[in-house]
Short mmCIF file of N, CA and C in Angstrom, two decimals:
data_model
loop_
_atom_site.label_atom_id
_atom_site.label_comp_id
_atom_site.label_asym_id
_atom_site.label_seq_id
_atom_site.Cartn_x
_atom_site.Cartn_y
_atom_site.Cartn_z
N UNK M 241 98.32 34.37 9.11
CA UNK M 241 98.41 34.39 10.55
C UNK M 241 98.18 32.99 11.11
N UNK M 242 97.21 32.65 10.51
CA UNK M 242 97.07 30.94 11.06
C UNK M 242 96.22 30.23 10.38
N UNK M 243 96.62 28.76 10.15
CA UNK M 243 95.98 28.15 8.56
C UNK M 243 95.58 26.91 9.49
N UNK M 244 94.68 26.43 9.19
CA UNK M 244 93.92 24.59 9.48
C UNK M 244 93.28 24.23 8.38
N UNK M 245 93.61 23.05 8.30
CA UNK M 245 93.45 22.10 7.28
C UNK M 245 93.28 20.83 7.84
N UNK M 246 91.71 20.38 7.60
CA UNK M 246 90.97 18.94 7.86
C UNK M 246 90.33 18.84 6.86
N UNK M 247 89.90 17.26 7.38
CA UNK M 247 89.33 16.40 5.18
C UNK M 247 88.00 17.03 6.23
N UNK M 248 86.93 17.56 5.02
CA UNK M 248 85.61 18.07 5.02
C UNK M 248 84.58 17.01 5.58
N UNK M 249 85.26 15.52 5.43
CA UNK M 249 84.42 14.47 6.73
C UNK M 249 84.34 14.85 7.97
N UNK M 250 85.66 14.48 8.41
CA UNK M 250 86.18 14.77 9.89
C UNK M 250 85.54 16.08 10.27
N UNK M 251 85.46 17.27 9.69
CA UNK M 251 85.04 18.35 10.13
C UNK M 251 83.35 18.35 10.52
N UNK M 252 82.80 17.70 9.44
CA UNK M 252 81.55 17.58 9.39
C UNK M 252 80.41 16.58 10.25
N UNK M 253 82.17 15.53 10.30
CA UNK M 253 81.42 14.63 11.79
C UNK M 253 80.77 14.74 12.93
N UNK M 254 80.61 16.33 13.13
CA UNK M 254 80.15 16.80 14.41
C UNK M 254 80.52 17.88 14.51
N UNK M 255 78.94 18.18 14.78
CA UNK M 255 78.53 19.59 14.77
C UNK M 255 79.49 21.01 15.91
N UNK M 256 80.11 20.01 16.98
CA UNK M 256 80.83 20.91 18.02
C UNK M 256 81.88 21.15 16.99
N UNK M 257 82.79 20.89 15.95
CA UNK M 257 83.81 21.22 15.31
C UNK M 257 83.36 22.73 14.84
N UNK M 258 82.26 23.13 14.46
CA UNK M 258 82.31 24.52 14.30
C UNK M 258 82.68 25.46 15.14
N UNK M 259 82.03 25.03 16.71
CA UNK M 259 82.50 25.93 18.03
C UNK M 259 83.71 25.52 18.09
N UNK M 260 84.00 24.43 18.79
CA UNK M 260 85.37 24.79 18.62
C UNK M 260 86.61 25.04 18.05
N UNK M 261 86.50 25.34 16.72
CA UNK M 261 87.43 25.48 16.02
C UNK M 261 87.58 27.22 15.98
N UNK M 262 86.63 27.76 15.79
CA UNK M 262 86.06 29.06 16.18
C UNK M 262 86.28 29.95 17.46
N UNK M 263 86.00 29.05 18.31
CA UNK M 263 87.00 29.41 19.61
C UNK M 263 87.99 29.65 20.01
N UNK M 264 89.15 28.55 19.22
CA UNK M 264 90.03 28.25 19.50
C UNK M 264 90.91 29.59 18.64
N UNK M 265 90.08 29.99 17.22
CA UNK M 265 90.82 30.38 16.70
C UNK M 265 90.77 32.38 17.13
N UNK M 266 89.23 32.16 17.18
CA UNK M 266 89.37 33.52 18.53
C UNK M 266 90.53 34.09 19.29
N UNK M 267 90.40 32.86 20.18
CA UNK M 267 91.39 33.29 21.32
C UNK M 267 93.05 33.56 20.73
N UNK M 268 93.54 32.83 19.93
CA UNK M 268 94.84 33.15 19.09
C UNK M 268 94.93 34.44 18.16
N UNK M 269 93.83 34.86 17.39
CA UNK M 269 93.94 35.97 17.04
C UNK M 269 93.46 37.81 17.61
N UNK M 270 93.10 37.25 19.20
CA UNK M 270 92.47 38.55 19.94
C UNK M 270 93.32 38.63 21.18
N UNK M 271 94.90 38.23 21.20
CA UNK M 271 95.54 38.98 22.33
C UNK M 271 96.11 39.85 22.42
N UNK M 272 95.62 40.24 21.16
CA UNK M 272 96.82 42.09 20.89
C UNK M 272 95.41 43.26 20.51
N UNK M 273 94.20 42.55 20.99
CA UNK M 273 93.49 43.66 20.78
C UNK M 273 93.38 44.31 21.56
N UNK M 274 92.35 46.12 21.59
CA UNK M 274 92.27 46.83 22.39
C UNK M 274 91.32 46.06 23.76
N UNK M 275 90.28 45.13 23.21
CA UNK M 275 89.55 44.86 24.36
C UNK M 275 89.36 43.29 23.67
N UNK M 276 90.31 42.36 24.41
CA UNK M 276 90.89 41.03 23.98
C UNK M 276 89.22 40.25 24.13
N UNK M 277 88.58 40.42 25.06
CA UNK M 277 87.87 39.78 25.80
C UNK M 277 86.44 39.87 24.33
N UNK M 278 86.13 40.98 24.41
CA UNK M 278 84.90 41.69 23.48
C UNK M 278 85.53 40.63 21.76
N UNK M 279 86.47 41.32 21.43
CA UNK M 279 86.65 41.46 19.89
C UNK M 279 86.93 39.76 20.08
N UNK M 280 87.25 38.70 20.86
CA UNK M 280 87.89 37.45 20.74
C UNK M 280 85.90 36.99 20.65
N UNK M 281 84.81 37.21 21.54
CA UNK M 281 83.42 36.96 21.41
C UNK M 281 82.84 37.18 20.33
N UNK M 282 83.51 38.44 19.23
CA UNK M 282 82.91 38.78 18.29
C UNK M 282 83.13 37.66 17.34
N UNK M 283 84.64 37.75 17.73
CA UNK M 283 85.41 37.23 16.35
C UNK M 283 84.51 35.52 15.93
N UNK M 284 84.87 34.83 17.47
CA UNK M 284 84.41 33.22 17.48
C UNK M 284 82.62 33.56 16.72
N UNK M 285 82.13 34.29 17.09
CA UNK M 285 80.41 34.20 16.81
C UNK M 285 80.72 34.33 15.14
N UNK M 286 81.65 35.34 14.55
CA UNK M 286 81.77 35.59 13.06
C UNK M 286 82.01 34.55 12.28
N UNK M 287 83.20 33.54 13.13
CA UNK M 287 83.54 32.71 12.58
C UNK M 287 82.71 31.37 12.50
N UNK M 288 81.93 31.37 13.37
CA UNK M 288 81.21 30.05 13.99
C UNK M 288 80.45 30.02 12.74
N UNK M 289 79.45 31.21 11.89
CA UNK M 289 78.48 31.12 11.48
C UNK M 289 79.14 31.27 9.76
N UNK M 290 80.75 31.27 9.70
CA UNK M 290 81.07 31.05 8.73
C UNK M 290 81.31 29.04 8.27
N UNK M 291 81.56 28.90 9.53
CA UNK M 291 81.61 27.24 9.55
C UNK M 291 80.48 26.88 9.55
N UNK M 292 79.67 27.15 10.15
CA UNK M 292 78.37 26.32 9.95
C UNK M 292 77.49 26.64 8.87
N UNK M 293 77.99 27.68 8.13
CA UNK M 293 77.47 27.74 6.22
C UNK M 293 77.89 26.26 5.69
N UNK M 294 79.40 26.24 6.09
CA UNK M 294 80.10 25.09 4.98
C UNK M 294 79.83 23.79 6.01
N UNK M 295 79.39 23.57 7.33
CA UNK M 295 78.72 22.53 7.78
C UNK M 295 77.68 21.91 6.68
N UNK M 296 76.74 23.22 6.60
CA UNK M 296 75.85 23.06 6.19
C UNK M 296 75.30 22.53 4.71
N UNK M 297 76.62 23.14 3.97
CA UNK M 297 76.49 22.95 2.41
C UNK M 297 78.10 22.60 1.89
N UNK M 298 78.18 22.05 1.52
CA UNK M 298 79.79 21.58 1.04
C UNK M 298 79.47 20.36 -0.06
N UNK M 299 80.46 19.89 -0.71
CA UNK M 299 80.91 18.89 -1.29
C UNK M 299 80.98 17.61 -0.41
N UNK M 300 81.05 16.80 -1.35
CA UNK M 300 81.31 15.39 -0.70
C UNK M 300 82.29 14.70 0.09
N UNK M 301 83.43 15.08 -0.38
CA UNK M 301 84.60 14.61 0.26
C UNK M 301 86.02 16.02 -0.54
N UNK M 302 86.72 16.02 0.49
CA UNK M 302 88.23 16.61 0.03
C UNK M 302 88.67 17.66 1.18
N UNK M 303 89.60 18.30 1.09
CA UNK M 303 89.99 18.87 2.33
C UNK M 303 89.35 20.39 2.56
N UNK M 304 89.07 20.28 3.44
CA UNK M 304 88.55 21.90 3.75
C UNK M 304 90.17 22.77 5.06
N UNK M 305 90.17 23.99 4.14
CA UNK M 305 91.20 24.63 4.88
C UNK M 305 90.84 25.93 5.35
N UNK M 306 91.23 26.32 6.31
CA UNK M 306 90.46 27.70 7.20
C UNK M 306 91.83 28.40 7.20
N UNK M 307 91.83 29.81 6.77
CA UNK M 307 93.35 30.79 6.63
C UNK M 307 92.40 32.34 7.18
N UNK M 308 93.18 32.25 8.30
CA UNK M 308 93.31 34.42 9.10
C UNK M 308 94.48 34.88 8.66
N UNK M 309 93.99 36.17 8.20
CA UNK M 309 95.02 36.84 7.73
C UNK M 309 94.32 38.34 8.59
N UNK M 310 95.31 39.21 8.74
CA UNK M 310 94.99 40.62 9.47
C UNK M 310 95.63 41.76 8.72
N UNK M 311 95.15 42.90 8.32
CA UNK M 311 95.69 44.09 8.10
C UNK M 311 94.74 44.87 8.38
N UNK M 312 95.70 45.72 9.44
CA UNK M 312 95.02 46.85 10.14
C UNK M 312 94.24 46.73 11.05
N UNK M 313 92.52 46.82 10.65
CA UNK M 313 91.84 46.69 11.55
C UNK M 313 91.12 45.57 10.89
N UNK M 314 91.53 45.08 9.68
CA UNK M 314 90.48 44.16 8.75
C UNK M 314 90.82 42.94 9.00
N UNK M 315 89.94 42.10 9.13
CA UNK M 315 90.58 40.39 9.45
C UNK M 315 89.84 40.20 8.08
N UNK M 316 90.58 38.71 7.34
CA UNK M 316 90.15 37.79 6.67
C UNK M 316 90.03 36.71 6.96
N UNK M 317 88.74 35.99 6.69
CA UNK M 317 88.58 34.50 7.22
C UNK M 317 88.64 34.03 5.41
N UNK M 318 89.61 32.87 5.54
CA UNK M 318 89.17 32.22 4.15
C UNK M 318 88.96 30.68 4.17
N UNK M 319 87.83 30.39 3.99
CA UNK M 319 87.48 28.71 3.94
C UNK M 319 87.69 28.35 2.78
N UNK M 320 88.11 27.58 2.43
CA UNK M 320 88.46 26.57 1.47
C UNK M 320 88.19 25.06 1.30
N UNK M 321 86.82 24.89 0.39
CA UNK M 321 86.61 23.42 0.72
C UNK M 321 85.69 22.70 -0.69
N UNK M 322 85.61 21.71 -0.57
CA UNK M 322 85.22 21.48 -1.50
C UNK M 322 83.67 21.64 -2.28
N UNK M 323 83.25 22.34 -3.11
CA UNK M 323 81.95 22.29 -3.60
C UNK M 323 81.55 21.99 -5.26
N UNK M 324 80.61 21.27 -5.45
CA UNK M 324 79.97 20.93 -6.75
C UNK M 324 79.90 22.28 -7.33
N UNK M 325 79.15 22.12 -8.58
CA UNK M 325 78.54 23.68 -8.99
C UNK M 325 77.40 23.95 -8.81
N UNK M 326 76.36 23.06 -8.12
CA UNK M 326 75.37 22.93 -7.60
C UNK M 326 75.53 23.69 -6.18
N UNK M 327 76.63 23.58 -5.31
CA UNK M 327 76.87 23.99 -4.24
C UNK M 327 77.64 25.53 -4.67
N UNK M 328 78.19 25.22 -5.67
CA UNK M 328 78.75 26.75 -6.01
C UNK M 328 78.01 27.79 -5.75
N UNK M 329 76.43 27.05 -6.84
CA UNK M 329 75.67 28.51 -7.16
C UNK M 329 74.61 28.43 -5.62
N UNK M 330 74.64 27.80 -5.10
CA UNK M 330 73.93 28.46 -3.50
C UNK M 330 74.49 29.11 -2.55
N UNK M 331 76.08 29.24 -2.34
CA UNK M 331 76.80 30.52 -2.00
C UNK M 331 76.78 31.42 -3.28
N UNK M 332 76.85 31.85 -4.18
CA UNK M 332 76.88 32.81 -5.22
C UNK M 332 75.65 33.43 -5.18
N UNK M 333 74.86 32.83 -5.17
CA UNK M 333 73.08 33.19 -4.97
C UNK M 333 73.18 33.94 -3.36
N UNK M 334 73.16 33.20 -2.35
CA UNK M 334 73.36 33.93 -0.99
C UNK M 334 74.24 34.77 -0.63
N UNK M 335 75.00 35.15 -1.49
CA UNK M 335 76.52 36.09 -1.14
C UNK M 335 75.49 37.55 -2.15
N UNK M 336 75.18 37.15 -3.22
CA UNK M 336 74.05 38.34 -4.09
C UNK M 336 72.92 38.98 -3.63
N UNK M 337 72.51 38.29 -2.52
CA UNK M 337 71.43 38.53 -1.76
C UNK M 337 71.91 39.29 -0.55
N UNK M 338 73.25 38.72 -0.20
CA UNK M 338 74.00 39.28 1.14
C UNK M 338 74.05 40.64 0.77
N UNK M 339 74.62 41.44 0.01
CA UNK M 339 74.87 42.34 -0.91
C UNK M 339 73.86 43.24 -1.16
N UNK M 340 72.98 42.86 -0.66
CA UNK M 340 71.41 43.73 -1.53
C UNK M 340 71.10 44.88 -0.86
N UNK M 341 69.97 45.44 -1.45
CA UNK M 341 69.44 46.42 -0.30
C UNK M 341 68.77 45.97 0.51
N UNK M 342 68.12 44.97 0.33
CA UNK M 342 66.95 44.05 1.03
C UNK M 342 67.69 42.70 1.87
N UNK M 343 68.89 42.93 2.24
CA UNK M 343 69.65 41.74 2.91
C UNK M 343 68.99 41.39 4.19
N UNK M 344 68.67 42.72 4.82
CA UNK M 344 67.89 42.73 6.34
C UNK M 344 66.50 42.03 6.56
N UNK M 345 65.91 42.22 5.47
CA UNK M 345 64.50 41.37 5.32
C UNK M 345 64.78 40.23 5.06
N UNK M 346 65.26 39.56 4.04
CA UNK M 346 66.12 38.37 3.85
C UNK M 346 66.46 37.71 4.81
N UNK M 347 67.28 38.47 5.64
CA UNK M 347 67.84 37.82 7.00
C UNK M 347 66.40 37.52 7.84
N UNK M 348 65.87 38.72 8.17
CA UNK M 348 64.90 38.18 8.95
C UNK M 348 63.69 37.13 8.59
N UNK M 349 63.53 37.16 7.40
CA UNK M 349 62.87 36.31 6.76
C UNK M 349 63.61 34.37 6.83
N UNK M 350 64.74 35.10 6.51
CA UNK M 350 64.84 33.05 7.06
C UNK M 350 65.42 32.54 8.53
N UNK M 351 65.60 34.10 8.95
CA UNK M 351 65.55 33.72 10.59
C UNK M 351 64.60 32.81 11.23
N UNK M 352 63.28 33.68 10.59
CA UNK M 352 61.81 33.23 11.46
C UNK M 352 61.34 31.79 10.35
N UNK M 353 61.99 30.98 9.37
CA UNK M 353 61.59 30.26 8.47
C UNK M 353 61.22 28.96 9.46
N UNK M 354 60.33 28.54 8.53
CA UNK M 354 60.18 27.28 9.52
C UNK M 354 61.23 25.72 9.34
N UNK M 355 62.12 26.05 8.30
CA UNK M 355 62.45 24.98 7.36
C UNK M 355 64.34 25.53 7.94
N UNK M 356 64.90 24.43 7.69
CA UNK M 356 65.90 23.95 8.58
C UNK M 356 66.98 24.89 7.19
N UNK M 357 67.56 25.89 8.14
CA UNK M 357 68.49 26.92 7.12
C UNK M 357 69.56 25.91 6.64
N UNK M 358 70.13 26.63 5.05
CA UNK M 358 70.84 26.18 4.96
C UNK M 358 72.50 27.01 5.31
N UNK M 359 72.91 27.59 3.82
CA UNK M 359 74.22 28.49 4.17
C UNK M 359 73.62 29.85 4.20
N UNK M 360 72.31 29.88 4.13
CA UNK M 360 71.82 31.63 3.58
C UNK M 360 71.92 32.30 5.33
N UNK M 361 71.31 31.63 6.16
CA UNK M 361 71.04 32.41 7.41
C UNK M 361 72.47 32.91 7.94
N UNK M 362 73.55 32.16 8.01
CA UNK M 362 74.72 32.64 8.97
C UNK M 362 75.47 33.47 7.86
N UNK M 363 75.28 33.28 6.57
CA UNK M 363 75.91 34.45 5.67
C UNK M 363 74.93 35.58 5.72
N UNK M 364 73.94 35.24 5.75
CA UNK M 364 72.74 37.24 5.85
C UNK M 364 73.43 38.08 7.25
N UNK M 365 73.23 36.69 8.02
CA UNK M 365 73.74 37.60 8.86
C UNK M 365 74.65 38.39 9.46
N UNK M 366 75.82 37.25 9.00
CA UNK M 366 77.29 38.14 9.34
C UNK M 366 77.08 39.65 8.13
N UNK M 367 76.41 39.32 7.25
CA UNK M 367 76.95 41.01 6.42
C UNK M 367 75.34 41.91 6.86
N UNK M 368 74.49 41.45 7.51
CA UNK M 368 73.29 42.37 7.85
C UNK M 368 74.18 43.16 9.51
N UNK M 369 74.29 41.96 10.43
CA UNK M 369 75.01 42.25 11.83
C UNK M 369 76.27 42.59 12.01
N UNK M 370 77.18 42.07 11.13
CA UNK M 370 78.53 42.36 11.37
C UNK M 370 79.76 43.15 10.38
N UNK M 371 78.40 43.66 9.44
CA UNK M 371 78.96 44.19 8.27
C UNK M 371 80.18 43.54 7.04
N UNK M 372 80.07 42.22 7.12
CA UNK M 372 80.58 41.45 6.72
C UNK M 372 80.79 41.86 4.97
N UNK M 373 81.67 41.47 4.26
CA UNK M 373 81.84 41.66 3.19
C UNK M 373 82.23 40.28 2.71
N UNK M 374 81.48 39.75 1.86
CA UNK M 374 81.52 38.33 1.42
C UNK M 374 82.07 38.14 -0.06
N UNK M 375 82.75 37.24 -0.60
CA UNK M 375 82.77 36.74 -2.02
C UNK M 375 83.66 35.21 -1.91
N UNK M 376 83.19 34.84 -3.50
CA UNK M 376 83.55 33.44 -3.48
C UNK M 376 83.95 33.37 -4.43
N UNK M 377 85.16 32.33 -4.86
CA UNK M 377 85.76 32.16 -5.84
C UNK M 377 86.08 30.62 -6.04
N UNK M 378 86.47 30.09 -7.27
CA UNK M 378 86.91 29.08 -7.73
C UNK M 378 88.18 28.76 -7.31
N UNK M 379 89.22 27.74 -6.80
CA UNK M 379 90.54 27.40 -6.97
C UNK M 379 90.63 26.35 -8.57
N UNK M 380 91.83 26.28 -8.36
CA UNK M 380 92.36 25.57 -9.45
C UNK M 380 91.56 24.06 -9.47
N UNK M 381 92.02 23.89 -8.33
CA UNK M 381 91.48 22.34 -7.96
C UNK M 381 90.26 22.06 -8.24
N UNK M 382 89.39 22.85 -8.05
CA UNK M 382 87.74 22.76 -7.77
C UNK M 382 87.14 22.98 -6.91
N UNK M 383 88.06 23.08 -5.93
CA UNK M 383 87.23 23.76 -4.85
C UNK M 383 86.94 25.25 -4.60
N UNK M 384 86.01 25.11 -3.97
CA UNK M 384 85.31 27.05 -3.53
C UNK M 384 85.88 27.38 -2.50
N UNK M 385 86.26 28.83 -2.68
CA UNK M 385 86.58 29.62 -1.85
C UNK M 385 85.84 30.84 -1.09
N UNK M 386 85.28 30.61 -0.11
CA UNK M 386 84.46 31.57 0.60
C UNK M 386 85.20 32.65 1.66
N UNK M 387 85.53 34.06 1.15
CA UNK M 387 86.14 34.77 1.97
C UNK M 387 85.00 35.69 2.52
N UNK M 388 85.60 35.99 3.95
CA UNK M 388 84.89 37.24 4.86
C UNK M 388 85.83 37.97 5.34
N UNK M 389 85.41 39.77 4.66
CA UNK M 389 86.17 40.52 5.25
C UNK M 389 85.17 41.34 6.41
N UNK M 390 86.13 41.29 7.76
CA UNK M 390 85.40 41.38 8.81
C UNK M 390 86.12 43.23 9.65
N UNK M 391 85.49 43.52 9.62
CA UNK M 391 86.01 45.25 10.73
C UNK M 391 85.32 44.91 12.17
N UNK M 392 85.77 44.66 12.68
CA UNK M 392 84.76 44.13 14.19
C UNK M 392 85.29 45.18 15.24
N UNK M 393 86.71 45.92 14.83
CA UNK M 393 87.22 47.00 16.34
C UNK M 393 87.56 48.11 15.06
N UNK M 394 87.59 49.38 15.81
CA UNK M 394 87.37 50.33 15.15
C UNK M 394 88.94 51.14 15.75
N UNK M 395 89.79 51.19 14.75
CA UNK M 395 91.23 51.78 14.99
C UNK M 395 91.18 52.60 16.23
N UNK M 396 90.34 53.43 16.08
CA UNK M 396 90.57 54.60 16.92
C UNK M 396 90.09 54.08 18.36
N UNK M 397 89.80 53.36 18.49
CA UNK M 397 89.27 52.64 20.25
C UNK M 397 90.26 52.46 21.31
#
C-alpha cells in the first residue's frame, strides 16, 4: 500500500521524524475507514511507537524502509533497517516477553522505570494495548525485519 525508504541517519537525526512520518502515514491509510478520524489516531500512535523502538535501537548506518500492507481488517507495518546481532537479540528478547503471560507487568514495569527505555516499552505496549502481534526476522542483506500485525477496527463496525 505504501513503502518509505530513508538511510537510518537521516531518520534518526531527529526525533520529530517518528511523528511525522507516522502521521503522515496515518492519514493515507485511514480514508476508507469506518471512522477515518478514530482509526487514522490509532493507527499514527501504533506506528509512532513502532519508530521510536528502531529510533531507539538500530544499527549504525544503512537504509531503513517502512512497508503498509492491508487485508481485511489487518494492517501490517514492516520496518526494515539495519541491526547488529547484538541489536538482533534485544528485539528477539522484547518481542518473547511481548508474547508472555506476564507482558502487562513487564509493560508496566518499564513504564514506571527510572532508566531511559529502550525498544522494550513501545513494543510491550503496542501488544499489551493494542493487541499487537510482533515478530522479527533476518533479510538477506543483514538487516532486521520488525513486523506488526495490527486489528485496530473491528469488521463489523
Amino acid at each position: 500500500m505504501i513503502h518509505l525508504d530513508l538511510d537510518i541517519k537521516d531518520f534518526c537525526s531527529d526525533w520529530t521524524h517518528c511523528d511525522l512520518m507516522s502521521g503522515y502515514i496515518a492519514r493515507m491509510v485511514s480514508h476508507n475507514r469506518l471512522d477515518s478520524l478514530l482509526f487514522s489516531n490509532l493507527y499514527s500512535s501504533a506506528l509512532n511507537e513502532l519508530l521510536e523502538a528502531v529510533y531507539r535501537t538500530h544499527g549504525d548506518s544503512g537504509k531503513m524502509e517502512c512497508a503498509v500492507q492491508r487485508r481485511g481488517n489487518l494492517d501490517r507495518v514492516i520496518l526494515t533497517f539495519p541491526a547488529d546481532e547484538a541489536t538482533y537479540d534485544v528485539y528477539r528478547d522484547v518481542i518473547g516477553k511481548a508474547g508472555g503471560d506476564d507482558a502487562e507487568a513487564l509493560y508496566l514495569e518499564a513504564l514506571f522505570a527510572d532508566e531511559e527505555p529502550g525498544a522494550s516499552l513501545g513494543l510491550l505496549e503496542l501488544s499489551v494495548d493494542y493487541g499487537a502481534r510482533l515478530a522479527i526476522d533476518r533479510c538477506e542483506d543483514g538487516r532486521m525485519r520488525l513486523i506488526a500485525d495490527l486489528a485496530l477496527e473491528d469488521e463489523k463496525e
